[in-house]
Every structure is written in C-alpha cells, then in structure tokens.
Tab-separated table of N, CA and C and ligand atoms in Angstrom:
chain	number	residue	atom	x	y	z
A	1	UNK	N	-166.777	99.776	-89.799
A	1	UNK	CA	-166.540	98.364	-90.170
A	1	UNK	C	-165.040	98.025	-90.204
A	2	UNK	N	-164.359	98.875	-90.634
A	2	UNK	CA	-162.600	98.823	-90.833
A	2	UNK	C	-162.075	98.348	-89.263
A	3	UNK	N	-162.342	99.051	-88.106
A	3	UNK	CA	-162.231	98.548	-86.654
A	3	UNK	C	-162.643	97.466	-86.453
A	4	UNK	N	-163.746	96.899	-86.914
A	4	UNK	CA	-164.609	95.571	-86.612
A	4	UNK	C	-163.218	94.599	-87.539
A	5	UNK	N	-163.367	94.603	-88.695
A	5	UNK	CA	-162.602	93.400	-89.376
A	5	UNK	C	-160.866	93.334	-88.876
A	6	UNK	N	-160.527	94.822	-88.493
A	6	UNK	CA	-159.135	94.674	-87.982
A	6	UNK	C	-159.154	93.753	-86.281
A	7	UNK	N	-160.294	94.070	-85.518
A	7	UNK	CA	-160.603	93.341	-84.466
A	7	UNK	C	-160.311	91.852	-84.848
A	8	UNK	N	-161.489	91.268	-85.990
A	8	UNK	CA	-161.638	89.792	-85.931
A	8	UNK	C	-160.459	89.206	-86.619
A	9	UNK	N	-159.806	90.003	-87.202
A	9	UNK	CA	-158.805	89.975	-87.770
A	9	UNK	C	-157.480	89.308	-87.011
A	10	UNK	N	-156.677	90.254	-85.937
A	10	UNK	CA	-156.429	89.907	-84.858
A	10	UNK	C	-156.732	88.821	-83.950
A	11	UNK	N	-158.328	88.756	-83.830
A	11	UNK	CA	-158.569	87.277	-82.824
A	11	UNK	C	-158.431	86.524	-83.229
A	12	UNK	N	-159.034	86.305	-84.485
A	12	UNK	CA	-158.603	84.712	-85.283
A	12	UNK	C	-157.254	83.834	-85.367
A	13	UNK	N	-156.210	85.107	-85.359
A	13	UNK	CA	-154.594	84.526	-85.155
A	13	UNK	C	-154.903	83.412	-83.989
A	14	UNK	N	-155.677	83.540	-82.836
A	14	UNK	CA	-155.362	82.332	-81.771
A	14	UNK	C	-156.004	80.470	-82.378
A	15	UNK	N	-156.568	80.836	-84.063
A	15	UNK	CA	-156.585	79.482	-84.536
A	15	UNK	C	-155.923	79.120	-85.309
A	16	UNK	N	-154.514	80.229	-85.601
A	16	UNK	CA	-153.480	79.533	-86.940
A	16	UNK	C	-153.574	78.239	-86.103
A	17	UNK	N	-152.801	77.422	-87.313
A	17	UNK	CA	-151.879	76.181	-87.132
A	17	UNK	C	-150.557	76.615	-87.518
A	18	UNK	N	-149.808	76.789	-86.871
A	18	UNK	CA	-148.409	77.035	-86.915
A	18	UNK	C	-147.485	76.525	-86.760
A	19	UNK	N	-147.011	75.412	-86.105
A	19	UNK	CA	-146.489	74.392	-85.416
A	19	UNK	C	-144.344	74.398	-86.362
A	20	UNK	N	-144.983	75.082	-87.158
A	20	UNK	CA	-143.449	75.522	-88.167
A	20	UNK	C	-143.182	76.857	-88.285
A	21	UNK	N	-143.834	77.651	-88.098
A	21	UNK	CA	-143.075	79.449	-88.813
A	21	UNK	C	-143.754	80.075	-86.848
A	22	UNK	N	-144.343	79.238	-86.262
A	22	UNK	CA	-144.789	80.080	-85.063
A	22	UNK	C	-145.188	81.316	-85.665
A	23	UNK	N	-145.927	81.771	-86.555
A	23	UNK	CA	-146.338	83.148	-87.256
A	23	UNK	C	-147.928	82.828	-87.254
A	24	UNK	N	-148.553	83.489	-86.913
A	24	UNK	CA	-150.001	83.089	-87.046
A	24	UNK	C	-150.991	84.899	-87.670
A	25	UNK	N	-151.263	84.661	-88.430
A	25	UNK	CA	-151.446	85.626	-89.313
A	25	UNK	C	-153.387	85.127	-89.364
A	26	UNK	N	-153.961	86.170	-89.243
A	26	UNK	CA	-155.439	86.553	-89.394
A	26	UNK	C	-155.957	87.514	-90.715
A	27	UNK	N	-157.231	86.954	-90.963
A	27	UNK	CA	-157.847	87.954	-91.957
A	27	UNK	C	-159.161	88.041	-91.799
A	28	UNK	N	-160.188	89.046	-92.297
A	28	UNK	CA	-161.656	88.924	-91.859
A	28	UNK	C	-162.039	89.437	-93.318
A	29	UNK	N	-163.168	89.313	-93.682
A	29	UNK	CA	-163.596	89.431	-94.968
A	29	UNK	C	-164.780	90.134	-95.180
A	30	UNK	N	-165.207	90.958	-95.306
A	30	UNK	CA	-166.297	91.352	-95.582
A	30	UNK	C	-167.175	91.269	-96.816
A	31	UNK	N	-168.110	90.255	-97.225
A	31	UNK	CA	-169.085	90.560	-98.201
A	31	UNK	C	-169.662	91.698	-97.969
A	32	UNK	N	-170.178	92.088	-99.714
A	32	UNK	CA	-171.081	93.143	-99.764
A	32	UNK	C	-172.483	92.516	-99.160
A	33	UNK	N	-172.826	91.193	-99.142
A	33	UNK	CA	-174.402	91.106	-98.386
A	33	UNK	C	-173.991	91.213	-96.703
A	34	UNK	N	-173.044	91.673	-95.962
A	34	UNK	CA	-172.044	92.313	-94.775
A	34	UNK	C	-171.978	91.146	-93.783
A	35	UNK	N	-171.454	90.221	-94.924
A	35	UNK	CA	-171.348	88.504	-93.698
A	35	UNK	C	-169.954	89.064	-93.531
A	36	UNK	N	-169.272	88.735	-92.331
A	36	UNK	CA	-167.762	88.305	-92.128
A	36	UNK	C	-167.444	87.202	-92.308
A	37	UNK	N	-166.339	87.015	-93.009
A	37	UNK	CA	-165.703	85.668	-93.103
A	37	UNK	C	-164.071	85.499	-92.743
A	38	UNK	N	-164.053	84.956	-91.532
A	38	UNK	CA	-162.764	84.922	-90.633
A	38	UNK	C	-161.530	83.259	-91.427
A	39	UNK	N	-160.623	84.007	-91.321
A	39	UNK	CA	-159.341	82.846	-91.914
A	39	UNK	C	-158.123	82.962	-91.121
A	40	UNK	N	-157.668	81.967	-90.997
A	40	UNK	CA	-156.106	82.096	-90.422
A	40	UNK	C	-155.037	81.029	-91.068
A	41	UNK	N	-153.943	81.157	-90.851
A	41	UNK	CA	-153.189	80.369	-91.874
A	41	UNK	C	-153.227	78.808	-90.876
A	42	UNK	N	-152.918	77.913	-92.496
A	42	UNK	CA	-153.019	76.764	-91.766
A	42	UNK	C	-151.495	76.101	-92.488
A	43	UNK	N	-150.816	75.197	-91.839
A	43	UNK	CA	-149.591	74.917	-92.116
A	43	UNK	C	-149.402	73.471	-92.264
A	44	UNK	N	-148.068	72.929	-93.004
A	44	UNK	CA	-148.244	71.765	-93.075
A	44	UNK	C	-146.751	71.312	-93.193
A	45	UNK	N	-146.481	69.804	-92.896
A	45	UNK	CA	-145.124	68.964	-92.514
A	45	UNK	C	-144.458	69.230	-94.249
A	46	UNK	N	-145.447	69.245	-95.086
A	46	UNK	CA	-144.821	69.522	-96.376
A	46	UNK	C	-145.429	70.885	-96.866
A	47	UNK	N	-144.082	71.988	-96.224
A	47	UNK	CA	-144.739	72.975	-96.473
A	47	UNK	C	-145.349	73.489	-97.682
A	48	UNK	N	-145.061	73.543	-98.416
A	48	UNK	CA	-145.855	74.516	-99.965
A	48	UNK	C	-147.181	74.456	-99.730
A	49	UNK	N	-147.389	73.180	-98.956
A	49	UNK	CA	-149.070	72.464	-98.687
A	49	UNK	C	-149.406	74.103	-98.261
A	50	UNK	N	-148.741	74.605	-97.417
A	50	UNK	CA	-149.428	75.493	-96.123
A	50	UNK	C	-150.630	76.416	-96.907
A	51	UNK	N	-151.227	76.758	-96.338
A	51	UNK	CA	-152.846	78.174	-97.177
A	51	UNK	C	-152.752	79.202	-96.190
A	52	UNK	N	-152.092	80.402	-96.693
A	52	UNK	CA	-152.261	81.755	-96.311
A	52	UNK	C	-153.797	82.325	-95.372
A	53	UNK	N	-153.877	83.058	-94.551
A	53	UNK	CA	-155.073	83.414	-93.813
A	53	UNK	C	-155.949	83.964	-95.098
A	54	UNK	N	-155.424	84.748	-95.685
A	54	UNK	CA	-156.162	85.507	-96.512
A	54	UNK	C	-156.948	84.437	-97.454
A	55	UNK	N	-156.062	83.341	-97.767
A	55	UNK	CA	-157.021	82.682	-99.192
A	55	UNK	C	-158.097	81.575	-97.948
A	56	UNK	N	-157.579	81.243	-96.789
A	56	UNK	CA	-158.576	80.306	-95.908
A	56	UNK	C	-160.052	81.266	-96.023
A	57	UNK	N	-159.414	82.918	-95.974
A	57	UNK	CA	-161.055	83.289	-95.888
A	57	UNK	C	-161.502	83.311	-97.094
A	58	UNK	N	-161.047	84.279	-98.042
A	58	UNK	CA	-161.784	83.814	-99.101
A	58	UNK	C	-162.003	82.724	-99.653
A	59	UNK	N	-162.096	81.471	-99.604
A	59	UNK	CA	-161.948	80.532	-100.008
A	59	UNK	C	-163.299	80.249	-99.455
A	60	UNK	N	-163.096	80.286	-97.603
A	60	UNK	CA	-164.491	79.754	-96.731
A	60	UNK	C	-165.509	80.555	-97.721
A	61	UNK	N	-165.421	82.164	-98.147
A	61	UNK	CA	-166.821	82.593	-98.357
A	61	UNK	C	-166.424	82.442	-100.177
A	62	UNK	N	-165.924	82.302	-100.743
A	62	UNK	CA	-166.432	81.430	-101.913
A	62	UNK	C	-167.262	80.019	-102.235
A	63	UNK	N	-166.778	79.731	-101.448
A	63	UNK	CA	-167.859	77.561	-101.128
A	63	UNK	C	-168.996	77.988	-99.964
A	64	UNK	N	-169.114	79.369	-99.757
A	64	UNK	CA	-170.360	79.374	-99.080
A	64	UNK	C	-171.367	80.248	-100.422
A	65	UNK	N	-170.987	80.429	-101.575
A	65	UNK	CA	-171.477	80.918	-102.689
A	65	UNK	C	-171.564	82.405	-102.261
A	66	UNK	N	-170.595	83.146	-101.638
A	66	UNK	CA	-170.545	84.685	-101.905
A	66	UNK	C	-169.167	85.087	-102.883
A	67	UNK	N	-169.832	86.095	-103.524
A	67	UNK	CA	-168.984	86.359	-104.863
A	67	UNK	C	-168.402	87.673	-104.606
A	68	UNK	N	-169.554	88.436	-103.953
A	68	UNK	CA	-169.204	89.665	-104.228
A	68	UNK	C	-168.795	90.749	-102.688
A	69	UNK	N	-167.515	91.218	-102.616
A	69	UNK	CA	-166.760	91.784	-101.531
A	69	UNK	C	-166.462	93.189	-101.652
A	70	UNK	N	-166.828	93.576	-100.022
A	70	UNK	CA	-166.668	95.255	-99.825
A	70	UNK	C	-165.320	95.671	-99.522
A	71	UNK	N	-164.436	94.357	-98.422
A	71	UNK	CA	-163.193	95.212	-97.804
A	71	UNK	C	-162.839	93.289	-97.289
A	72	UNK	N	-161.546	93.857	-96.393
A	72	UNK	CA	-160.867	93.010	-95.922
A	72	UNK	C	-159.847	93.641	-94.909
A	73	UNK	N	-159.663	92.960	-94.236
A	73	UNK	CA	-158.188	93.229	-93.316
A	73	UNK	C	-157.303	92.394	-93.175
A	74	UNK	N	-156.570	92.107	-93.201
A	74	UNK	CA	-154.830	91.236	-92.448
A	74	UNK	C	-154.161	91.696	-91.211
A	75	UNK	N	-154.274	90.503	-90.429
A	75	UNK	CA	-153.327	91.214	-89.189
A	75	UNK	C	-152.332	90.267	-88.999
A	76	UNK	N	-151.039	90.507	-88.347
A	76	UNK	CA	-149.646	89.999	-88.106
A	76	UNK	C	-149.128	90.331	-86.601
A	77	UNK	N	-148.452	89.594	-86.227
A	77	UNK	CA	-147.576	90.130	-85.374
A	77	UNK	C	-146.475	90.839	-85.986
A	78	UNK	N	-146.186	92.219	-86.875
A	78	UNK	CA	-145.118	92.404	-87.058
A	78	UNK	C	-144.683	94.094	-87.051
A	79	UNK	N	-143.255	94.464	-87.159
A	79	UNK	CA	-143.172	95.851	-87.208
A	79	UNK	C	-144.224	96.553	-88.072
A	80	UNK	N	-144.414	96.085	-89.725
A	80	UNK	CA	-144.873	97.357	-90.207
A	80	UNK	C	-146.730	96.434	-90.179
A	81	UNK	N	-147.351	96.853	-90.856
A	81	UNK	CA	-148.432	96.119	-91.703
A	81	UNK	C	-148.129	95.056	-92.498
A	82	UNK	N	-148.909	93.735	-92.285
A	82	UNK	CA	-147.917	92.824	-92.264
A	82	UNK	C	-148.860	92.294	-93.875
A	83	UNK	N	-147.878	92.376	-94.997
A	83	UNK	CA	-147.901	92.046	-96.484
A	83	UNK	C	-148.372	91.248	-97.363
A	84	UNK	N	-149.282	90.624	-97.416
A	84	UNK	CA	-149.670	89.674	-98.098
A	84	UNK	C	-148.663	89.201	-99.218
A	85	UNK	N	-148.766	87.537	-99.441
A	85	UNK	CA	-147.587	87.361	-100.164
A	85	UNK	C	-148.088	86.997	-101.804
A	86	UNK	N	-147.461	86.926	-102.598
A	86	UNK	CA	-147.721	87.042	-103.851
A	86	UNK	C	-149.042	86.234	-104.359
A	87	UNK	N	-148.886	84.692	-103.860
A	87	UNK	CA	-150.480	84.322	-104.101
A	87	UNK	C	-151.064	85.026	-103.775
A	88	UNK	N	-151.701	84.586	-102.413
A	88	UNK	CA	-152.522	85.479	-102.213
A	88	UNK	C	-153.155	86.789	-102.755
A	89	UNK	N	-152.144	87.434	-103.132
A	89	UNK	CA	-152.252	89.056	-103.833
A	89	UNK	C	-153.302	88.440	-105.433
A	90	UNK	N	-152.577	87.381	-105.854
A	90	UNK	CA	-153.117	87.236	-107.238
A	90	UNK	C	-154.508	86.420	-107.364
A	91	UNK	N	-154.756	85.984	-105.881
A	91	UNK	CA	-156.068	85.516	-105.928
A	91	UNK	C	-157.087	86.645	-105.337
A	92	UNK	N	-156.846	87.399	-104.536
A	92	UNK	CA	-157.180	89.074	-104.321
A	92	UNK	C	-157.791	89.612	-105.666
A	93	UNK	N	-156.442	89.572	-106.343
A	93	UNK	CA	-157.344	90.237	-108.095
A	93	UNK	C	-158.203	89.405	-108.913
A	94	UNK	N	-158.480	87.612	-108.497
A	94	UNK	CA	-159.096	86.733	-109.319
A	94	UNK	C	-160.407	87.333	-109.008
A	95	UNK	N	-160.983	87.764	-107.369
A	95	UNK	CA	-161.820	87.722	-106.979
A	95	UNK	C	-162.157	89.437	-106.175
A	96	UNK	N	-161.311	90.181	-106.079
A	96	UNK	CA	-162.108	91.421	-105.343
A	96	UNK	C	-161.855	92.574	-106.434
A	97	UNK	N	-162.946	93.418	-106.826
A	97	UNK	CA	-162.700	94.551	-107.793
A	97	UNK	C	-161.140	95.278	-107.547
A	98	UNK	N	-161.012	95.693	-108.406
A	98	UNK	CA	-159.074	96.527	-108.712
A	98	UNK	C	-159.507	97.946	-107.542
A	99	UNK	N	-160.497	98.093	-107.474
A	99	UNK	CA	-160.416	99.572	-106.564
A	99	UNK	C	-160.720	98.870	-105.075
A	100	UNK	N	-161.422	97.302	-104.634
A	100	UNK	CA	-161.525	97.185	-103.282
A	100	UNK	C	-160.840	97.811	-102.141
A	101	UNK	N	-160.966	98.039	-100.652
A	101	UNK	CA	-159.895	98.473	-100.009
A	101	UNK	C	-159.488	96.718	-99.347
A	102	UNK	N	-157.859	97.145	-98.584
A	102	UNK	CA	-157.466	95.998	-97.628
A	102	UNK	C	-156.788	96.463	-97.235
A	103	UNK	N	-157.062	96.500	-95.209
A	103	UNK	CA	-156.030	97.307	-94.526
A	103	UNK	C	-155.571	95.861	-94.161
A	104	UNK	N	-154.701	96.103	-93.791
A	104	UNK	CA	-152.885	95.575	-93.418
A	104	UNK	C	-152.973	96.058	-92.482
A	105	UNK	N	-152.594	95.646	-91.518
A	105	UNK	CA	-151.937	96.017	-89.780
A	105	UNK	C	-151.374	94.764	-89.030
A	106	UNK	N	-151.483	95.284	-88.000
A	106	UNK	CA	-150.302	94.390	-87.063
A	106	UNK	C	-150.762	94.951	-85.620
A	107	UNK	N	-149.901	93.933	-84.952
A	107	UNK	CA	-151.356	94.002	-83.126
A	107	UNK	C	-150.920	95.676	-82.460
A	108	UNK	N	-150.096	96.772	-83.125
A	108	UNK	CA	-150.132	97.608	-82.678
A	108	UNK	C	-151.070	99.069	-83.351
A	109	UNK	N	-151.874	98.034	-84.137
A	109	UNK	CA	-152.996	98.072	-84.887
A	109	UNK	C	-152.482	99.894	-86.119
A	110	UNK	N	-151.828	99.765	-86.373
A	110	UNK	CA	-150.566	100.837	-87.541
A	110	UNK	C	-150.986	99.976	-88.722
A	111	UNK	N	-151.869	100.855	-89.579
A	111	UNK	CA	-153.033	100.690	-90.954
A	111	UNK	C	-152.279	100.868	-91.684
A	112	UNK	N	-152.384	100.097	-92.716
A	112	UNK	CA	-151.779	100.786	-94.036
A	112	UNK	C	-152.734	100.254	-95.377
A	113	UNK	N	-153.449	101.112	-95.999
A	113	UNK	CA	-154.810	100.275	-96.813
A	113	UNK	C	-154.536	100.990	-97.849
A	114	UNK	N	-154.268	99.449	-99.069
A	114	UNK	CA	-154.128	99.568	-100.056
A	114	UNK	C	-155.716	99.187	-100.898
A	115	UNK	N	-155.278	99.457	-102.371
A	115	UNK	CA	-156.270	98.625	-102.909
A	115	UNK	C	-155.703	97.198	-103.877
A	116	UNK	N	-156.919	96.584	-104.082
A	116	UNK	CA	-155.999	95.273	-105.011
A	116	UNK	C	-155.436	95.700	-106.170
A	117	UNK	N	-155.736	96.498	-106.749
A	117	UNK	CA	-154.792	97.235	-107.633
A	117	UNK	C	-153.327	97.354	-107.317
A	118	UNK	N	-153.437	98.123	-106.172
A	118	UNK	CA	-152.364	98.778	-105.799
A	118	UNK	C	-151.284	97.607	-104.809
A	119	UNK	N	-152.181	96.782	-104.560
A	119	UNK	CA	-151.364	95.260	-104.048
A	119	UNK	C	-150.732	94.309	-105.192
A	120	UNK	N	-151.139	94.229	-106.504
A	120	UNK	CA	-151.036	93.968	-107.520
A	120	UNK	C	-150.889	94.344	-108.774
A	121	UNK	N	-150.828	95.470	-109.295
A	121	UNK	CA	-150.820	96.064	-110.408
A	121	UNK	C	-150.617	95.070	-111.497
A	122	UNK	N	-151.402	95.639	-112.463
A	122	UNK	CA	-150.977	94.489	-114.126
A	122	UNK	C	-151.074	93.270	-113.475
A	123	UNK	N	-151.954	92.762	-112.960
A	123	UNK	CA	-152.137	91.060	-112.506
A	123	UNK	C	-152.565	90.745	-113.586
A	124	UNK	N	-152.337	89.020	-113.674
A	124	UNK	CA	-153.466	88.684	-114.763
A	124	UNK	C	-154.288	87.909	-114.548
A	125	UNK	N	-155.602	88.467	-115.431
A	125	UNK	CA	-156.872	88.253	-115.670
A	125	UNK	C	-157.115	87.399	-116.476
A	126	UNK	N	-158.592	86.747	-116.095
A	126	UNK	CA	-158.805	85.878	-117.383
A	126	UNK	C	-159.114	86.767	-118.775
A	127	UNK	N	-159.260	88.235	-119.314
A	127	UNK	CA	-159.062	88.378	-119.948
A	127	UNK	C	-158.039	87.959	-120.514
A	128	UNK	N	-156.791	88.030	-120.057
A	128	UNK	CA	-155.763	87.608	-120.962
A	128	UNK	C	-155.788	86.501	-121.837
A	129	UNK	N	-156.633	86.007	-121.536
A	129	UNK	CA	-156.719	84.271	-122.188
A	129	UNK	C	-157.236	84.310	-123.298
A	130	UNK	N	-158.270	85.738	-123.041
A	130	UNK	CA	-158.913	86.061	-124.678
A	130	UNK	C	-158.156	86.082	-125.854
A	131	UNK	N	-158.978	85.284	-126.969
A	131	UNK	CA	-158.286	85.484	-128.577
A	131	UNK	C	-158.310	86.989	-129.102
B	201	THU	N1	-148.734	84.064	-94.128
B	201	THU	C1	-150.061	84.395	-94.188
B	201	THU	O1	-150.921	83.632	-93.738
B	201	THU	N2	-150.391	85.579	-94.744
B	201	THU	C2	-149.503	86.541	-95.117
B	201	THU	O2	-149.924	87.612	-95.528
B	201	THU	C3	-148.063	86.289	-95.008
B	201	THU	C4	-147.683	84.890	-94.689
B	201	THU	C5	-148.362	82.818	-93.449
B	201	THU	C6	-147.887	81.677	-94.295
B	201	THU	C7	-147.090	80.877	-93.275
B	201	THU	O3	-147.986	80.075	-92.521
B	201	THU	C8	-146.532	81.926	-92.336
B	201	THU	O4	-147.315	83.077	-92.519
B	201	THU	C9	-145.070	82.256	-92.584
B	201	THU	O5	-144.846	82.541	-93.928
C-alpha cells in the first residue's frame, strides 16, 4: 500500500493550483475502511487563504464522514522528503493516532516515514482544555 499512496501521491501534484509558489505538492490518504483520499495544494491571490495538500485530503475524507486512518504519504518536487509544514502537522495530531505512519518523499521517490508523533511531539490535544 506504501507504493500505491506514494504513486497517487505524486500524480495528484498535476492538480495543484499554483499559479504563485509554482510548487505543487500531493498527498494520498488512506482510511482504515482502505478508501484513498487524494489532495493537492490549492493557492490563493491572498495567500494565508492557500490549504496545504495534506489538509485538502484530510479534510475531503473528513466531510465524507471517515474518521478513522491507517497511513498517508506526501510527495514534492524536492531534494530531501518534502516536510509538512506546521499546520498541517497539528491537524495530523487533531486527527491520526500518535503512532500512525507518513512517508514523505519526493519524485525521486527517497522515503523518509515518520510517525505523527514523531512529526509533532507534545502537540496539543483537546485534552489540554480539560479542568
Ligand atoms: N505545501 C504543501 O501543500 N504541503 C507541504 O507539505 C509544504 C507546503 C504548499 C503550500 C504552498 O502552496 C506551497 O506548498 C509553497 O509553500
């Protein structure tokens, strides 16, 4: 499955919207009921607007009512495995268990798979909110 999501991962880059960073960044998602759910970043004239590939997918398979996730991938055009950026990372821990895997790569397909833990450490949780 890790080959499969780094695949769709990769193809999806040909639907960023990029039209500002020319960076078009892919992600594929795997639920545990083993739907894929494909994202790519989408960009905007006022940037902050812009949504990371990673949260377009999770996002698509959250409003399709899936909760619960096996893995994920990110792909980039770049030297190393290309990083997810701090949102993203902290919506990673809102929603995928602390031990999930997520490989990271780039089109010379060079893995590097962390877990959301380990993408995030000490994030915070809605525990914290507890009295
Ligand atoms: N970007 C992603 O989509 N995911 C990442 O992991 C890193 C950054 C996007 C946001 C923006 O459209 C472009 O890459 C440059 O920052």
């Amino acid at each position: 499955m890790k080959e499969k999501l780094i695949e769709e991962a990769i193809q999806i880059r040909s639907r960023a919207y990029v039209p500002y960073s020319h960076f078009p960044v892919g992600a594929a998602l795997l639920t545990k009921s083993g739907k894929v759910y494909i994202g790519c970043n989408i960009e905007n004239a006022a940037y902050p607007s812009t949504c990371c590939a990673e949260r377009v997918a999770i996002f698509k398979a959250i409003s399709d009512g899936e909760m619960e996730f096996a893995e994920m991938a990110v792909a980039a055009d770049t030297k190393r495995p290309v990083p997810p950026c701090g949102t993203c990372r902290q919506v990673m821990s809102e929603f995928f268990s602390p031990d999930m895997t997520i490989h990271l790569t780039n089109l010379n397909k060079d893995v590097h798979t962390l877990t959301t833990d380990q993408l995030l450490p000490f994030s915070f949780q809605k525990e914290d909110m507890d009295e």
